[in-house]
Coordinates of C-alpha atoms and ligand atoms in Angstrom, one line a residue:
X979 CA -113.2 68.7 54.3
X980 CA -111.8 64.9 54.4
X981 CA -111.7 61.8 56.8
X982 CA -109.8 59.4 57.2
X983 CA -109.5 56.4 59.2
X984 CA -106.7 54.6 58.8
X985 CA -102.9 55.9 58.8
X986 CA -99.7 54.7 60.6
X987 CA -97.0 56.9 62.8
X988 CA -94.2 56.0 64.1
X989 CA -95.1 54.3 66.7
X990 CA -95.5 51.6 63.9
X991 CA -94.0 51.4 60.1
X992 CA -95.4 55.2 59.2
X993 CA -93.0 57.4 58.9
X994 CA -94.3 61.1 61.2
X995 CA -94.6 61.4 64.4
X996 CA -98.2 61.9 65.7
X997 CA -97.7 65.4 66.0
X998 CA -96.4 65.4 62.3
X999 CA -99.1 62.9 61.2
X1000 CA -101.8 66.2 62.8
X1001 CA -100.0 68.8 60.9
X1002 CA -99.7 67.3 57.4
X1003 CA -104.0 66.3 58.4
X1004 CA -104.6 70.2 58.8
X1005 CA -102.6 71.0 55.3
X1006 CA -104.7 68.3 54.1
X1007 CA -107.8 69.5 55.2
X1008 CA -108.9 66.3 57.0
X1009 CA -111.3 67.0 60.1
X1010 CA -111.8 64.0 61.4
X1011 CA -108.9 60.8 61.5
X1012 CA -108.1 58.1 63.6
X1013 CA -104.2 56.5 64.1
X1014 CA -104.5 52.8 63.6
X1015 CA -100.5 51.8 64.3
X1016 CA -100.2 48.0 63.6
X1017 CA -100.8 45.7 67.0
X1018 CA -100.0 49.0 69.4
X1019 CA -101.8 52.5 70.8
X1020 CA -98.5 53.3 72.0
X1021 CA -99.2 56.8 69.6
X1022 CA -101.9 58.0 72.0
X1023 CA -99.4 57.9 75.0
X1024 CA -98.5 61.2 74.8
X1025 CA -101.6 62.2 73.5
X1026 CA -101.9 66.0 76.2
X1027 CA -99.5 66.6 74.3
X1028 CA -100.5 66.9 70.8
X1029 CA -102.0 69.5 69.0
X1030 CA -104.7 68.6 67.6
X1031 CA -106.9 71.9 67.2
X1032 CA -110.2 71.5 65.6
X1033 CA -109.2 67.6 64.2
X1034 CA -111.5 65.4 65.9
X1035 CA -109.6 62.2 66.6
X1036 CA -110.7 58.8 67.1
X1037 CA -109.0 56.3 69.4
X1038 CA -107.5 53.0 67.1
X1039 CA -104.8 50.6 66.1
X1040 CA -104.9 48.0 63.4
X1041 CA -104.5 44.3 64.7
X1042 CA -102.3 41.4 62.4
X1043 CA -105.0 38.1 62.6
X1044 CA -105.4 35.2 60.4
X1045 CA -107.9 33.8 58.9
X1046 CA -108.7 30.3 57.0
X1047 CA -104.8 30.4 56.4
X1048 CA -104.9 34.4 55.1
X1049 CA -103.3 37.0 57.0
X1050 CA -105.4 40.0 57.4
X1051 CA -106.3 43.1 59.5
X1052 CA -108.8 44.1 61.9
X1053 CA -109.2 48.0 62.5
X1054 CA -110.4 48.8 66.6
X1055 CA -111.7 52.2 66.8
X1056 CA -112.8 53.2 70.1
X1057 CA -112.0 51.3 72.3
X1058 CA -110.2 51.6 75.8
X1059 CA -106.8 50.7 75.1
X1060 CA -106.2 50.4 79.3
X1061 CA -108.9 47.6 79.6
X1062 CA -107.2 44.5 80.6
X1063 CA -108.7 42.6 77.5
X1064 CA -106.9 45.2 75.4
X1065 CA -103.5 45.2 77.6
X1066 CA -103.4 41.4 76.9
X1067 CA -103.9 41.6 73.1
X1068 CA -101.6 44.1 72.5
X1069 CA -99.1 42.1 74.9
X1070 CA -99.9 39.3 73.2
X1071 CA -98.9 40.8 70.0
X1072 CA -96.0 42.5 70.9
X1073 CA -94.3 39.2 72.1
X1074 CA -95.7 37.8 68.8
X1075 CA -93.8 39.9 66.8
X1076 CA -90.7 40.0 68.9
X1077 CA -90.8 35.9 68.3
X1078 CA -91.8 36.4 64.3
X1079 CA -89.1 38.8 64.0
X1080 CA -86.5 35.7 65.3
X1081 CA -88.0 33.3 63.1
X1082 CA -88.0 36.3 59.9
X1083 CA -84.2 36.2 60.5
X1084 CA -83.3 32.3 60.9
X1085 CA -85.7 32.2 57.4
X1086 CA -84.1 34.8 55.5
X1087 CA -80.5 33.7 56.6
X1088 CA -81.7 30.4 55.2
X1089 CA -82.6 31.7 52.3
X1090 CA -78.9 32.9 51.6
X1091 CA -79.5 36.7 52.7
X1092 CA -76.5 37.8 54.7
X1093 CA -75.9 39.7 58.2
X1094 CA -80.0 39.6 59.5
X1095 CA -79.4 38.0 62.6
X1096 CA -76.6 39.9 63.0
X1097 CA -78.5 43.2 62.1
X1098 CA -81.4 42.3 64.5
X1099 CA -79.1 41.4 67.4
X1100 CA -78.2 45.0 67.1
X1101 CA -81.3 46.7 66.6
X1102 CA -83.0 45.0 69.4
X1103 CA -86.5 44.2 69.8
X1104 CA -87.6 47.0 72.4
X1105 CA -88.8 49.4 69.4
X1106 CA -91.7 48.1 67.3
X1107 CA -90.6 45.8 64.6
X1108 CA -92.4 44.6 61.4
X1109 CA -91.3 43.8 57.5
X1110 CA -90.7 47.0 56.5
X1111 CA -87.6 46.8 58.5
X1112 CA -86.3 44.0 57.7
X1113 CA -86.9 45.0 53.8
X1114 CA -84.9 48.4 54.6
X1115 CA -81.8 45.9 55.6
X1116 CA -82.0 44.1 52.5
X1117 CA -82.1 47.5 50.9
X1118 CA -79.3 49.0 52.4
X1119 CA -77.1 46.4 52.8
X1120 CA -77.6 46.1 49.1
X1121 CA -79.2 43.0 48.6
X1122 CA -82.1 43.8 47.1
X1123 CA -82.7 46.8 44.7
X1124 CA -85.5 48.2 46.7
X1125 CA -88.8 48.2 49.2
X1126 CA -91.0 46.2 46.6
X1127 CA -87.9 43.9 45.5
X1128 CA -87.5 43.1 48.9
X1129 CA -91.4 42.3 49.7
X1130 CA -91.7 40.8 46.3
X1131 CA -88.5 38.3 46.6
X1132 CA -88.6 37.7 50.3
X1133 CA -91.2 39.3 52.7
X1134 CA -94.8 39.7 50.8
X1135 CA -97.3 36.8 51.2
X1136 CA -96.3 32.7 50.8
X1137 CA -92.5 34.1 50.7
X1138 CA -90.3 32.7 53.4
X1139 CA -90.0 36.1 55.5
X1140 CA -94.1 35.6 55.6
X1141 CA -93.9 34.0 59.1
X1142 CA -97.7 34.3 60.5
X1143 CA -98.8 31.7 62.7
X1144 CA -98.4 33.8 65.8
X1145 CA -100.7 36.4 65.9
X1146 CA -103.9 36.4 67.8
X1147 CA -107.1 34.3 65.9
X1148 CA -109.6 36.6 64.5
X1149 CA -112.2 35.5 67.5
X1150 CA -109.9 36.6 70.2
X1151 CA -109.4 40.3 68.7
X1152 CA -112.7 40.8 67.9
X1153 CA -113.7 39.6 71.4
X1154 CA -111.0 42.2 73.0
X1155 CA -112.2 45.1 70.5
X1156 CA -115.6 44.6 71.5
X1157 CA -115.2 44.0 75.4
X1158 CA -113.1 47.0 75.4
X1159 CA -115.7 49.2 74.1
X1160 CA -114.8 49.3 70.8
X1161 CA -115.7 48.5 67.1
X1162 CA -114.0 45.9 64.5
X1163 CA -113.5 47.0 61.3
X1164 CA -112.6 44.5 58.7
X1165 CA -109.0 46.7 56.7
X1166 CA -108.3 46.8 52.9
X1167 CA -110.6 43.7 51.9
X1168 CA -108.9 43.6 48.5
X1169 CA -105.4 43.3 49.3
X1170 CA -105.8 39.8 50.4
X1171 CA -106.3 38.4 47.0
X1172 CA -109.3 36.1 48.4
X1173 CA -111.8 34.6 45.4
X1174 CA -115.4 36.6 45.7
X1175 CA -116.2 33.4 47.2
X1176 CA -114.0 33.2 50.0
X1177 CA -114.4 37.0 50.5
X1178 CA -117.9 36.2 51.3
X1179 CA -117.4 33.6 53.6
X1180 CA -114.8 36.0 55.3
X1181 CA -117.3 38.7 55.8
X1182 CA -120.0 36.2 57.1
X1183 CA -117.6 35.0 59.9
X1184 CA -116.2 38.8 60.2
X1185 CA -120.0 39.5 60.9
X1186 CA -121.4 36.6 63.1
X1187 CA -118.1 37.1 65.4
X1188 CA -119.5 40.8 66.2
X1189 CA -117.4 42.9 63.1
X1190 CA -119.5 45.6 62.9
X1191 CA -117.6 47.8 59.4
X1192 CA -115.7 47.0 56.5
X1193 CA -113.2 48.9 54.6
X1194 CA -115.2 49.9 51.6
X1195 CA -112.5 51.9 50.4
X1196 CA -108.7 51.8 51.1
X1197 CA -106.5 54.7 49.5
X1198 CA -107.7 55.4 46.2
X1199 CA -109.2 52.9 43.9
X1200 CA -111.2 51.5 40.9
X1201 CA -115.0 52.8 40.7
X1202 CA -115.8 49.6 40.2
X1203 CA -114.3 47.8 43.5
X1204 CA -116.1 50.4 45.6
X1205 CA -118.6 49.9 44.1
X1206 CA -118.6 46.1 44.4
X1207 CA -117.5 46.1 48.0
X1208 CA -119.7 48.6 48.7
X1209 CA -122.1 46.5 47.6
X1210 CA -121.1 43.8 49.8
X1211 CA -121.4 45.8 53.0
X1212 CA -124.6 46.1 52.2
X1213 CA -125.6 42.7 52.1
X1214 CA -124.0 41.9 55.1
X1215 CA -125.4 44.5 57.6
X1216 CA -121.7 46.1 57.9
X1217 CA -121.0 49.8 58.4
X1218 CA -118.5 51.5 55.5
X1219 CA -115.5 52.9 56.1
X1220 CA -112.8 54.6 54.5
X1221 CA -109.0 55.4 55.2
X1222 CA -105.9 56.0 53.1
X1223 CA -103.3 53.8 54.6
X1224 CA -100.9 56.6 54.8
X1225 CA -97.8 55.8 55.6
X1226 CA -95.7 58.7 54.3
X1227 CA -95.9 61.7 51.7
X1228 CA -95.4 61.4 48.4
X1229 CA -97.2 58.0 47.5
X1230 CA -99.9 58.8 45.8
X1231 CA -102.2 56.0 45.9
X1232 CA -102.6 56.4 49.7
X1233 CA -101.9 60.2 50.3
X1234 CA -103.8 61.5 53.9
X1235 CA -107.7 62.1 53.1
X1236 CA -107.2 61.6 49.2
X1237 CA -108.7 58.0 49.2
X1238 CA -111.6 57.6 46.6
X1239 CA -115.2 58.7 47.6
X1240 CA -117.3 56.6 49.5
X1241 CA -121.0 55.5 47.9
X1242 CA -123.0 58.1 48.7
X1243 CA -125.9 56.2 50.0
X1244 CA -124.3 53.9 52.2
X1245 CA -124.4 53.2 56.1
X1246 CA -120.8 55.0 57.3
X1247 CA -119.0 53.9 59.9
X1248 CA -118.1 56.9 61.7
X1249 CA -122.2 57.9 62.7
X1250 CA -120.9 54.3 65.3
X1251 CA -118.1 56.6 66.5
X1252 CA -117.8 58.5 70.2
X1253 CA -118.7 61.9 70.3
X1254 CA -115.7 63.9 72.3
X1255 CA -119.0 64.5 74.9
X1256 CA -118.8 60.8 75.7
X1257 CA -114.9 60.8 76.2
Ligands
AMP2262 P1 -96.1 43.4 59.3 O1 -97.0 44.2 60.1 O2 -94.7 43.2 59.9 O3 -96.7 42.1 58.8 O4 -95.7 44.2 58.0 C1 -96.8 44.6 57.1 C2 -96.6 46.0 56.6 O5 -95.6 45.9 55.5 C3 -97.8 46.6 55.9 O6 -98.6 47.2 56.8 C4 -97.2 47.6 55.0 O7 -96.8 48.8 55.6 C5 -95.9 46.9 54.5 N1 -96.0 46.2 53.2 C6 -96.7 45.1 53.0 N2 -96.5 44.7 51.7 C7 -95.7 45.6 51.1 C8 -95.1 45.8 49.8 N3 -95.4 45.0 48.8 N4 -94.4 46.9 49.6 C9 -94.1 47.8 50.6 N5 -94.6 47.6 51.9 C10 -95.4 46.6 52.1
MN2263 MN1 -97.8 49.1 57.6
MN2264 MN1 -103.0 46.6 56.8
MN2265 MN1 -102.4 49.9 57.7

């Protein structure tokens, strides 16, 4: 039997529906998950209607922030996605994105790309919107070879589609997280390329602003990165927690519940999590 704490649906960049996302969990064996779409619980909308059988499901989303000039993640699991605090982030966020998504446009246009605006005008905003569209553009409209070529050339971090200002500061989510019920979890600590130094300091801020977990491990992994970040939980009084990423099948670095093992004698972060009793 597997968890796993962090995947995307389609109410973000993933690519199954919730219903989809429960059904490849049960093939997968994974018992116990939680659905962290990017900046929205708009997947636990329909939520009567899913079935979800013996899976025990946790309420949570995955919230764009920046910190120190980084853009990173915070995970929110349980909390009360109707509590004003949390209406206003995910508001917030929404209109944040609508606004980046402008700005991704006018920079990629600048940057000789062809037909974005035009592309966007007639998409529309309404459904969620994030990089992976725009890179799917570039794709098929044949201007880049594919997903990575498009992140690597154009999208990814310090390129000009990396537009970032807008989201949220790390204070304010944790603040809603926490005043919603819930619990911040710092995401994928290594994809952020910080220095062990700056890491640290990252972790110490996470903590004193009420973080409560880190991602110990993210999809699968080195031994020796769980084992250092493990490490580093540890020090900083932060609960572990694990999740693949998933965003689709077939990628095999961040299949559902296949993410490397957690260390074994380490706080986890789902003994914090609601019991369906408490629900
Ligand atoms: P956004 O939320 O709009 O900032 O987009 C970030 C999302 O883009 C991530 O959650 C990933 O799903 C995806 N992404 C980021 N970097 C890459 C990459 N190098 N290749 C493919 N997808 C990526
Ligand atoms: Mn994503
Ligand atoms: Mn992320
Ligand atoms: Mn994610």
């Amino acid at each position: 039997m597997f968890v796993d704490f962090h995947m995307h649906s389609t109410a973000s960049d993933g690519v199954l529906t919730p219903q989809q996302l429960l059904a490849h969990a049960r093939t997968q064996q994974v018992h116990h998950l939680s659905i962290t779409d990017h900046d929205s619980f708009a997947a636990y909308e329909q939520r009567t209607l899913w079935d979800e059988g013996d899976i025990r499901i946790t309420v949570g989303a995955e919230f764009s922030t920046q910190w120190s000039g980084v853009g990173i993640h915070v995970l929110a699991y349980d909390c009360d996605p109707q509590a004003p605090c949390m209406q206003d982030l995910v508001k917030h966020q929404t209109q944040a994105r609508r606004q980046r998504a402008l700005r991704i446009a006018e920079r990629l246009e600048k940057q000789g790309l062809h037909g974005v605006g035009e592309w966007l005008q007639q998409r529309g905003l309404e459904r969620y919107i994030g990089r992976p569209d725009f890179a799917r553009y570039l794709v098929e409209s044949q201007q880049v070879k594919n997903i990575q070529q498009a992140f690597k050339k154009y999208l990814g971090a310090g390129k000009a589609g990396d537009v970032k200002q807008s989201w949220a500061d790390l204070e304010t989510v944790i603040e809603a997280i926490e005043q919603s019920g819930g619990l911040a979890v710092l995401a994928h600590p290594d994809k952020y390329k910080l220095t062990n130094a700056k890491l640290k300091r990252l972790l110490m801020h996470f903590k004193q602003l009420g973080g409560r977990g880190m991602e110990v491990v993210s999809g699968r992994q080195l031994p020796d990165r769980t084992e250092y970040l493990g490490r580093l939980c540890t020090q900083f009084e932060l609960y572990a927690s694990t999740g693949s990423d998933f965003h689709e099948p077939g990628k095999a670095w961040c299949e559902l519940g296949r993410q490397s093992a957690l260390p074994s004698q380490i706080a986890r972060m789902e003994t914090l999590f609601k019991t369906t009793d408490e629900d």
